[in-house]
Amino acid sequence: MRKFTLPLYILFLLPILLVNCRAKDVVIPDNPYASWSLREPGLQRRSLNFPLGEEWDARSQPLDQMRRETLIAINEIDGIKDRPIASDHAQDFISKLSGIKKSFPEKVNEQFNKYVFAIYFVKNLGSSALSGIIRYNKDPIGGIIFIDTDWLGKPANEWATAKEKTVFSFGSGEDLKLVLEKEENNTVSNALAFILLHEFGHIISIVDNVSPDYSLPKRDFRSFPFFKDIWLSEVESEHDSELTDKKKIKFYSKGMIPFGSEGIKLYSELEDTPFVTLYASTNADDTFAEAYASYVHVVLQGKPYEVHAINGSESKLIFENGISRSSGKSQRLFLNKIFGIKE
């Protein structure tokens, strides 16, 4: 057998190479919502009004003082100054719930009936919507959803467009349009339907153990199958370097990204990542919530999700929801199992 002798300089380099080949160190940040999620009085089963309505569309409740304090507490954690109050337009939206239920696939309604305990229509929420996990003896058993009616004065396409545009700034003649529905279905009810799907995605992800519990002091996503090769922690993904302006993507902000020079490029980069929408790229929890909503909206209901760039009188399609693309296949297959569908 021939014997090889390594030069000394290679022997000295080996430890350095081994260190550099180790898995990337991941810093799991502290979870600021842990105590709120676990101990907040308004998120305990005993605080709800039982029996619930027979089906989820009959479970709307007026915002009570306990739930208002729940919202104020999370806004304070987030540094949001808004003080939520009950909406004086609540009844207008409550009346839309039965129609939305009829439009949902049967399996979606089964899931909602099982896990949605209450829906509250509010104002001054600080965003379109928010969900909270309901606990019984510290265990997650379902959730409640808060909807801001001030964001729901627009039909689906106009609502989705207004939300998407909060990320960008626009020059003269520049604009963006997000198409969530065909024109004949472009209604306020369908805007509300998509919001409910997204918020329910947050609820089912915790109750069905798709994501690490919100009550954990540190939330490590690496051992959860859905997030494999996507997220390491809630805020650090495997694809951060692939999106040039990743750190600038902030919804409900004043628009940090110039749309014409950087935004269009961002959507092009987004197509090569597993994030099914731009909102899905902001954190791990919204990756699943957007995947769930997109799966129901695009795959099960066959509806569009398109982003168009507008320059003067010209409009160009620059992005379509990624749940149907090859980059979204692992998420689609995961959701197929939840819905009992074979691809």
PDB file of N, CA, C and O in Angstrom, residues 164 168 170 175-179 258-272 276 278 305-311 314-322 325:
ATOM      1  N   GLU A 164     -50.137  45.661  -0.018  1.00  0.00           N
ATOM      2  CA  GLU A 164     -48.843  45.406  -0.683  1.00  0.00           C
ATOM      3  C   GLU A 164     -48.067  46.701  -0.887  1.00  0.00           C
ATOM      4  O   GLU A 164     -46.837  46.746  -0.756  1.00  0.00           O
ATOM      5  N   PHE A 168     -43.635  49.783  -0.387  1.00  0.00           N
ATOM      6  CA  PHE A 168     -42.891  50.496  -1.423  1.00  0.00           C
ATOM      7  C   PHE A 168     -43.157  51.994  -1.447  1.00  0.00           C
ATOM      8  O   PHE A 168     -44.169  52.481  -0.942  1.00  0.00           O
ATOM      9  N   PHE A 170     -43.218  55.062  -4.544  1.00  0.00           N
ATOM     10  CA  PHE A 170     -43.459  55.074  -5.980  1.00  0.00           C
ATOM     11  C   PHE A 170     -43.086  56.416  -6.591  1.00  0.00           C
ATOM     12  O   PHE A 170     -43.395  57.476  -6.041  1.00  0.00           O
ATOM     13  N   ASP A 175     -46.857  52.433 -10.332  1.00  0.00           N
ATOM     14  CA  ASP A 175     -47.887  51.922  -9.433  1.00  0.00           C
ATOM     15  C   ASP A 175     -47.805  50.397  -9.413  1.00  0.00           C
ATOM     16  O   ASP A 175     -47.082  49.773 -10.191  1.00  0.00           O
ATOM     17  N   LEU A 176     -48.580  49.820  -8.535  1.00  0.00           N
ATOM     18  CA  LEU A 176     -48.640  48.372  -8.354  1.00  0.00           C
ATOM     19  C   LEU A 176     -50.090  47.981  -8.195  1.00  0.00           C
ATOM     20  O   LEU A 176     -50.880  48.709  -7.591  1.00  0.00           O
ATOM     21  N   LYS A 177     -50.445  46.816  -8.717  1.00  0.00           N
ATOM     22  CA  LYS A 177     -51.792  46.290  -8.527  1.00  0.00           C
ATOM     23  C   LYS A 177     -51.703  44.812  -8.204  1.00  0.00           C
ATOM     24  O   LYS A 177     -50.985  44.064  -8.860  1.00  0.00           O
ATOM     25  N   LEU A 178     -52.411  44.388  -7.164  1.00  0.00           N
ATOM     26  CA  LEU A 178     -52.479  42.975  -6.813  1.00  0.00           C
ATOM     27  C   LEU A 178     -53.883  42.471  -7.136  1.00  0.00           C
ATOM     28  O   LEU A 178     -54.871  43.036  -6.666  1.00  0.00           O
ATOM     29  N   VAL A 179     -53.956  41.433  -7.934  1.00  0.00           N
ATOM     30  CA  VAL A 179     -55.240  40.857  -8.334  1.00  0.00           C
ATOM     31  C   VAL A 179     -55.482  39.587  -7.522  1.00  0.00           C
ATOM     32  O   VAL A 179     -54.790  38.585  -7.677  1.00  0.00           O
ATOM     33  N   PRO A 258     -37.923  51.630  -3.051  1.00  0.00           N
ATOM     34  CA  PRO A 258     -38.367  52.274  -4.301  1.00  0.00           C
ATOM     35  C   PRO A 258     -38.853  51.213  -5.287  1.00  0.00           C
ATOM     36  O   PRO A 258     -38.095  50.305  -5.646  1.00  0.00           O
ATOM     37  N   PHE A 259     -40.085  51.319  -5.708  1.00  0.00           N
ATOM     38  CA  PHE A 259     -40.685  50.240  -6.492  1.00  0.00           C
ATOM     39  C   PHE A 259     -40.016  50.065  -7.851  1.00  0.00           C
ATOM     40  O   PHE A 259     -39.640  48.951  -8.228  1.00  0.00           O
ATOM     41  N   GLY A 260     -39.848  51.148  -8.589  1.00  0.00           N
ATOM     42  CA  GLY A 260     -39.332  51.044  -9.956  1.00  0.00           C
ATOM     43  C   GLY A 260     -37.913  50.529 -10.040  1.00  0.00           C
ATOM     44  O   GLY A 260     -37.587  49.703 -10.900  1.00  0.00           O
ATOM     45  N   SER A 261     -37.051  50.965  -9.134  1.00  0.00           N
ATOM     46  CA  SER A 261     -35.635  50.591  -9.216  1.00  0.00           C
ATOM     47  C   SER A 261     -35.292  49.323  -8.447  1.00  0.00           C
ATOM     48  O   SER A 261     -34.343  48.623  -8.781  1.00  0.00           O
ATOM     49  N   GLU A 262     -36.076  49.000  -7.394  1.00  0.00           N
ATOM     50  CA  GLU A 262     -35.740  47.853  -6.555  1.00  0.00           C
ATOM     51  C   GLU A 262     -36.895  46.861  -6.378  1.00  0.00           C
ATOM     52  O   GLU A 262     -36.679  45.655  -6.266  1.00  0.00           O
ATOM     53  N   GLY A 263     -38.111  47.365  -6.328  1.00  0.00           N
ATOM     54  CA  GLY A 263     -39.257  46.510  -6.048  1.00  0.00           C
ATOM     55  C   GLY A 263     -39.505  45.453  -7.109  1.00  0.00           C
ATOM     56  O   GLY A 263     -39.759  44.283  -6.800  1.00  0.00           O
ATOM     57  N   ILE A 264     -39.437  45.838  -8.388  1.00  0.00           N
ATOM     58  CA  ILE A 264     -39.682  44.884  -9.464  1.00  0.00           C
ATOM     59  C   ILE A 264     -38.625  43.778  -9.432  1.00  0.00           C
ATOM     60  O   ILE A 264     -38.932  42.597  -9.621  1.00  0.00           O
ATOM     61  N   LYS A 265     -37.381  44.158  -9.158  1.00  0.00           N
ATOM     62  CA  LYS A 265     -36.304  43.169  -9.026  1.00  0.00           C
ATOM     63  C   LYS A 265     -36.582  42.236  -7.853  1.00  0.00           C
ATOM     64  O   LYS A 265     -36.334  41.022  -7.931  1.00  0.00           O
ATOM     65  N   LEU A 266     -37.124  42.770  -6.777  1.00  0.00           N
ATOM     66  CA  LEU A 266     -37.423  41.964  -5.591  1.00  0.00           C
ATOM     67  C   LEU A 266     -38.421  40.863  -5.915  1.00  0.00           C
ATOM     68  O   LEU A 266     -38.255  39.715  -5.493  1.00  0.00           O
ATOM     69  N   TYR A 267     -39.453  41.177  -6.685  1.00  0.00           N
ATOM     70  CA  TYR A 267     -40.433  40.147  -7.059  1.00  0.00           C
ATOM     71  C   TYR A 267     -39.803  39.083  -7.946  1.00  0.00           C
ATOM     72  O   TYR A 267     -40.146  37.893  -7.845  1.00  0.00           O
ATOM     73  N   SER A 268     -38.872  39.477  -8.806  1.00  0.00           N
ATOM     74  CA  SER A 268     -38.167  38.517  -9.642  1.00  0.00           C
ATOM     75  C   SER A 268     -37.348  37.556  -8.782  1.00  0.00           C
ATOM     76  O   SER A 268     -37.337  36.342  -9.025  1.00  0.00           O
ATOM     77  N   GLU A 269     -36.679  38.086  -7.778  1.00  0.00           N
ATOM     78  CA  GLU A 269     -35.906  37.252  -6.864  1.00  0.00           C
ATOM     79  C   GLU A 269     -36.813  36.343  -6.044  1.00  0.00           C
ATOM     80  O   GLU A 269     -36.483  35.195  -5.755  1.00  0.00           O
ATOM     81  N   LEU A 270     -37.979  36.856  -5.680  1.00  0.00           N
ATOM     82  CA  LEU A 270     -38.924  36.113  -4.853  1.00  0.00           C
ATOM     83  C   LEU A 270     -39.370  34.826  -5.539  1.00  0.00           C
ATOM     84  O   LEU A 270     -39.614  33.813  -4.873  1.00  0.00           O
ATOM     85  N   GLU A 271     -39.454  34.835  -6.862  1.00  0.00           N
ATOM     86  CA  GLU A 271     -39.906  33.659  -7.610  1.00  0.00           C
ATOM     87  C   GLU A 271     -38.979  32.467  -7.445  1.00  0.00           C
ATOM     88  O   GLU A 271     -39.401  31.326  -7.641  1.00  0.00           O
ATOM     89  N   ASP A 272     -37.731  32.710  -7.096  1.00  0.00           N
ATOM     90  CA  ASP A 272     -36.764  31.622  -6.947  1.00  0.00           C
ATOM     91  C   ASP A 272     -36.633  31.150  -5.499  1.00  0.00           C
ATOM     92  O   ASP A 272     -35.727  30.386  -5.167  1.00  0.00           O
ATOM     93  N   VAL A 276     -44.295  32.028  -0.904  1.00  0.00           N
ATOM     94  CA  VAL A 276     -45.368  32.040  -1.905  1.00  0.00           C
ATOM     95  C   VAL A 276     -45.881  33.446  -2.190  1.00  0.00           C
ATOM     96  O   VAL A 276     -46.477  33.694  -3.242  1.00  0.00           O
ATOM     97  N   LEU A 278     -44.972  37.925  -1.091  1.00  0.00           N
ATOM     98  CA  LEU A 278     -44.004  38.824  -0.471  1.00  0.00           C
ATOM     99  C   LEU A 278     -44.188  38.843   1.039  1.00  0.00           C
ATOM    100  O   LEU A 278     -43.212  38.838   1.801  1.00  0.00           O
ATOM    101  N   TYR A 305     -53.814  35.094  -7.987  1.00  0.00           N
ATOM    102  CA  TYR A 305     -53.024  35.916  -7.068  1.00  0.00           C
ATOM    103  C   TYR A 305     -51.869  36.446  -7.895  1.00  0.00           C
ATOM    104  O   TYR A 305     -50.859  35.776  -8.088  1.00  0.00           O
ATOM    105  N   GLU A 306     -52.039  37.652  -8.440  1.00  0.00           N
ATOM    106  CA  GLU A 306     -51.084  38.225  -9.379  1.00  0.00           C
ATOM    107  C   GLU A 306     -50.667  39.623  -8.944  1.00  0.00           C
ATOM    108  O   GLU A 306     -51.507  40.404  -8.488  1.00  0.00           O
ATOM    109  N   VAL A 307     -49.382  39.913  -9.115  1.00  0.00           N
ATOM    110  CA  VAL A 307     -48.872  41.262  -8.887  1.00  0.00           C
ATOM    111  C   VAL A 307     -48.510  41.868 -10.236  1.00  0.00           C
ATOM    112  O   VAL A 307     -47.753  41.271 -11.010  1.00  0.00           O
ATOM    113  N   HIS A 308     -49.057  43.043 -10.515  1.00  0.00           N
ATOM    114  CA  HIS A 308     -48.792  43.754 -11.762  1.00  0.00           C
ATOM    115  C   HIS A 308     -48.053  45.056 -11.466  1.00  0.00           C
ATOM    116  O   HIS A 308     -48.412  45.790 -10.537  1.00  0.00           O
ATOM    117  N   ALA A 309     -47.034  45.331 -12.264  1.00  0.00           N
ATOM    118  CA  ALA A 309     -46.339  46.619 -12.200  1.00  0.00           C
ATOM    119  C   ALA A 309     -46.953  47.546 -13.234  1.00  0.00           C
ATOM    120  O   ALA A 309     -47.157  47.155 -14.398  1.00  0.00           O
ATOM    121  N   ILE A 310     -47.248  48.755 -12.824  1.00  0.00           N
ATOM    122  CA  ILE A 310     -47.868  49.737 -13.722  1.00  0.00           C
ATOM    123  C   ILE A 310     -46.903  50.888 -13.943  1.00  0.00           C
ATOM    124  O   ILE A 310     -46.344  51.444 -12.992  1.00  0.00           O
ATOM    125  N   ASN A 311     -46.696  51.219 -15.214  1.00  0.00           N
ATOM    126  CA  ASN A 311     -45.863  52.361 -15.582  1.00  0.00           C
ATOM    127  C   ASN A 311     -46.628  53.174 -16.608  1.00  0.00           C
ATOM    128  O   ASN A 311     -46.725  52.786 -17.767  1.00  0.00           O
ATOM    129  N   GLU A 314     -49.150  51.409 -19.089  1.00  0.00           N
ATOM    130  CA  GLU A 314     -48.758  50.024 -19.307  1.00  0.00           C
ATOM    131  C   GLU A 314     -48.807  49.223 -17.998  1.00  0.00           C
ATOM    132  O   GLU A 314     -48.415  49.709 -16.951  1.00  0.00           O
ATOM    133  N   SER A 315     -49.288  47.992 -18.114  1.00  0.00           N
ATOM    134  CA  SER A 315     -49.360  47.093 -16.964  1.00  0.00           C
ATOM    135  C   SER A 315     -48.678  45.782 -17.330  1.00  0.00           C
ATOM    136  O   SER A 315     -48.922  45.228 -18.412  1.00  0.00           O
ATOM    137  N   LYS A 316     -47.816  45.273 -16.426  1.00  0.00           N
ATOM    138  CA  LYS A 316     -47.061  44.051 -16.698  1.00  0.00           C
ATOM    139  C   LYS A 316     -47.140  43.108 -15.508  1.00  0.00           C
ATOM    140  O   LYS A 316     -46.892  43.506 -14.373  1.00  0.00           O
ATOM    141  N   LEU A 317     -47.483  41.849 -15.754  1.00  0.00           N
ATOM    142  CA  LEU A 317     -47.500  40.832 -14.708  1.00  0.00           C
ATOM    143  C   LEU A 317     -46.067  40.516 -14.295  1.00  0.00           C
ATOM    144  O   LEU A 317     -45.252  40.117 -15.122  1.00  0.00           O
ATOM    145  N   ILE A 318     -45.752  40.699 -13.000  1.00  0.00           N
ATOM    146  CA  ILE A 318     -44.379  40.471 -12.538  1.00  0.00           C
ATOM    147  C   ILE A 318     -44.272  39.368 -11.490  1.00  0.00           C
ATOM    148  O   ILE A 318     -43.165  38.938 -11.162  1.00  0.00           O
ATOM    149  N   PHE A 319     -45.410  38.886 -10.977  1.00  0.00           N
ATOM    150  CA  PHE A 319     -45.332  37.843  -9.955  1.00  0.00           C
ATOM    151  C   PHE A 319     -46.673  37.132  -9.837  1.00  0.00           C
ATOM    152  O   PHE A 319     -47.722  37.764  -9.881  1.00  0.00           O
ATOM    153  N   GLU A 320     -46.613  35.798  -9.694  1.00  0.00           N
ATOM    154  CA  GLU A 320     -47.797  35.003  -9.374  1.00  0.00           C
ATOM    155  C   GLU A 320     -47.519  34.195  -8.112  1.00  0.00           C
ATOM    156  O   GLU A 320     -46.381  33.810  -7.843  1.00  0.00           O
ATOM    157  N   ASN A 321     -48.562  33.939  -7.351  1.00  0.00           N
ATOM    158  CA  ASN A 321     -48.428  33.202  -6.100  1.00  0.00           C
ATOM    159  C   ASN A 321     -47.615  31.926  -6.307  1.00  0.00           C
ATOM    160  O   ASN A 321     -47.843  31.167  -7.244  1.00  0.00           O
ATOM    161  N   GLY A 322     -46.671  31.683  -5.396  1.00  0.00           N
ATOM    162  CA  GLY A 322     -45.743  30.578  -5.570  1.00  0.00           C
ATOM    163  C   GLY A 322     -46.223  29.219  -5.118  1.00  0.00           C
ATOM    164  O   GLY A 322     -45.491  28.232  -5.253  1.00  0.00           O
ATOM    165  N   ARG A 325     -45.937  26.806  -7.954  1.00  0.00           N
ATOM    166  CA  ARG A 325     -44.645  26.646  -8.617  1.00  0.00           C
ATOM    167  C   ARG A 325     -43.830  25.517  -7.998  1.00  0.00           C
ATOM    168  O   ARG A 325     -44.143  25.027  -6.907  1.00  0.00           O
TER     169      ARG A 325
END
